[in-house]
Amino acid sequence: MKKSKSIFSNLYIILVFAIMYAPILISMVFSFNSARSLAKFEGFSLKWYQELLADRDIISAVTVSLTIAVIATAVATVLGTITAIGLSKNRKIVKEWLLTINNVPIMNPDIVTAIGLMILFSSMKIERGYFTMLLAHIAFCTPYVITSVYPKVKNLDPNLANAAMDLGATPFTALTKVIVPLIKPGIVAGILLSFTMSIDDFVISYFVSGSGVKNISYYIYTSRTRQTPKINALSTVVIVVIVAIILLINVVPLIKNRKKKEN
């Protein structure tokens, strides 16, 4: 009986992962298709990757996505971390209210946030383009950082910073040398989540961008009527980069831990 349950559980897990990853694998396979067809594989070829590197519009979209994701993640990480630390020092009722307010942008539908930001920028007479997209990404990434960092800050001993300052450390040194290293896992989680959300975003970017500024998702949307395996090649590159980052994040700490044990 237990054996049959175990087999059923394994099959169920395999089925779930197959449903999740089958579209990604199919997209990757067709990025190597020698023909233009997106339904029939006619032979192996790298020509779509060559065309991808030669397409200025795609390179521009990738540049916009990466620069906005990096800048938005960096700013959101600083803002979110400082806010999470500040929240831990407030009274309980203030914390609860602020955390509830912080959860609103996370739970709010993207379309509502997008329209709200578009109206805000229009009312402030800010021309929509790269800058408005960057501000929008910072705005929706920051709550995710706060959500990731706050639990780590909450579990810290509140006397650690005071003890460091009693021993001669400045407030900034206490923050960077004592508090930040202890909440590092939460900060890293916030960075990864912010970067992923920024790279993945389409709805908000679509409403707040302008002047020919497009990120990857916006570019793919506008190319839907003339879609070629070149888009699959772009998706494959993005997937490979994400997998490489995930592997590095998981492998590097293991290597460091092994070296520490050996020493």
Tab-separated table of N, CA and C in Angstrom, residues 16 25 49 60 63-64 73 77 85 96 122 138 141 146 175 200 208 213 215 219 240 244:
chain	number	residue	atom	x	y	z
A	16	VAL	N	3.340	17.234	-12.728
A	16	VAL	CA	3.298	18.678	-12.424
A	16	VAL	C	4.486	19.388	-13.066
A	25	LEU	N	10.693	23.941	-22.659
A	25	LEU	CA	11.537	23.030	-23.443
A	25	LEU	C	11.193	23.093	-24.925
A	49	TYR	N	19.971	32.434	-33.770
A	49	TYR	CA	20.834	33.087	-32.772
A	49	TYR	C	21.726	34.139	-33.449
A	60	SER	N	18.515	46.460	-28.236
A	60	SER	CA	18.044	47.643	-27.504
A	60	SER	C	17.080	47.245	-26.392
A	63	THR	N	18.990	45.610	-23.581
A	63	THR	CA	19.737	46.644	-22.841
A	63	THR	C	18.821	47.394	-21.889
A	64	VAL	N	17.646	47.779	-22.381
A	64	VAL	CA	16.659	48.487	-21.539
A	64	VAL	C	16.242	47.611	-20.367
A	73	THR	N	16.557	47.167	-9.052
A	73	THR	CA	16.859	46.209	-7.985
A	73	THR	C	17.771	46.827	-6.934
A	77	THR	N	16.439	47.525	-3.280
A	77	THR	CA	17.093	46.785	-2.197
A	77	THR	C	17.501	47.717	-1.062
A	85	ILE	N	14.367	47.599	8.369
A	85	ILE	CA	15.067	47.853	9.639
A	85	ILE	C	14.316	48.896	10.455
A	96	GLU	N	2.117	46.789	12.085
A	96	GLU	CA	1.033	46.045	11.442
A	96	GLU	C	0.387	46.864	10.335
A	122	SER	N	1.172	61.260	-15.864
A	122	SER	CA	0.512	62.221	-16.748
A	122	SER	C	0.106	63.478	-15.983
A	138	ILE	N	10.998	50.524	-9.719
A	138	ILE	CA	11.438	50.723	-8.330
A	138	ILE	C	10.242	50.656	-7.387
A	141	CYS	N	8.990	46.981	-7.064
A	141	CYS	CA	9.995	46.041	-6.546
A	141	CYS	C	10.245	46.229	-5.050
A	146	ILE	N	11.027	44.544	1.045
A	146	ILE	CA	10.593	44.702	2.445
A	146	ILE	C	10.040	43.379	2.976
A	175	LEU	N	25.543	49.124	11.234
A	175	LEU	CA	24.594	48.675	10.211
A	175	LEU	C	25.266	47.743	9.210
A	200	ASP	N	10.633	40.294	-15.805
A	200	ASP	CA	9.416	39.607	-16.257
A	200	ASP	C	8.273	40.566	-16.580
A	208	VAL	N	3.544	52.550	-18.827
A	208	VAL	CA	4.355	53.702	-18.389
A	208	VAL	C	5.499	54.041	-19.334
A	213	VAL	N	10.691	53.359	-26.188
A	213	VAL	CA	11.405	52.566	-25.182
A	213	VAL	C	10.656	51.257	-24.944
A	215	ASN	N	11.087	47.150	-23.270
A	215	ASN	CA	11.876	46.094	-22.637
A	215	ASN	C	11.608	44.781	-23.375
A	219	TYR	N	8.765	44.137	-26.233
A	219	TYR	CA	9.202	43.847	-27.598
A	219	TYR	C	8.546	42.564	-28.119
A	240	VAL	N	18.652	30.445	-20.011
A	240	VAL	CA	20.004	29.951	-19.691
A	240	VAL	C	20.683	30.870	-18.682
A	244	ALA	N	21.791	29.853	-14.929
A	244	ALA	CA	23.194	30.032	-14.530
A	244	ALA	C	23.299	30.833	-13.236
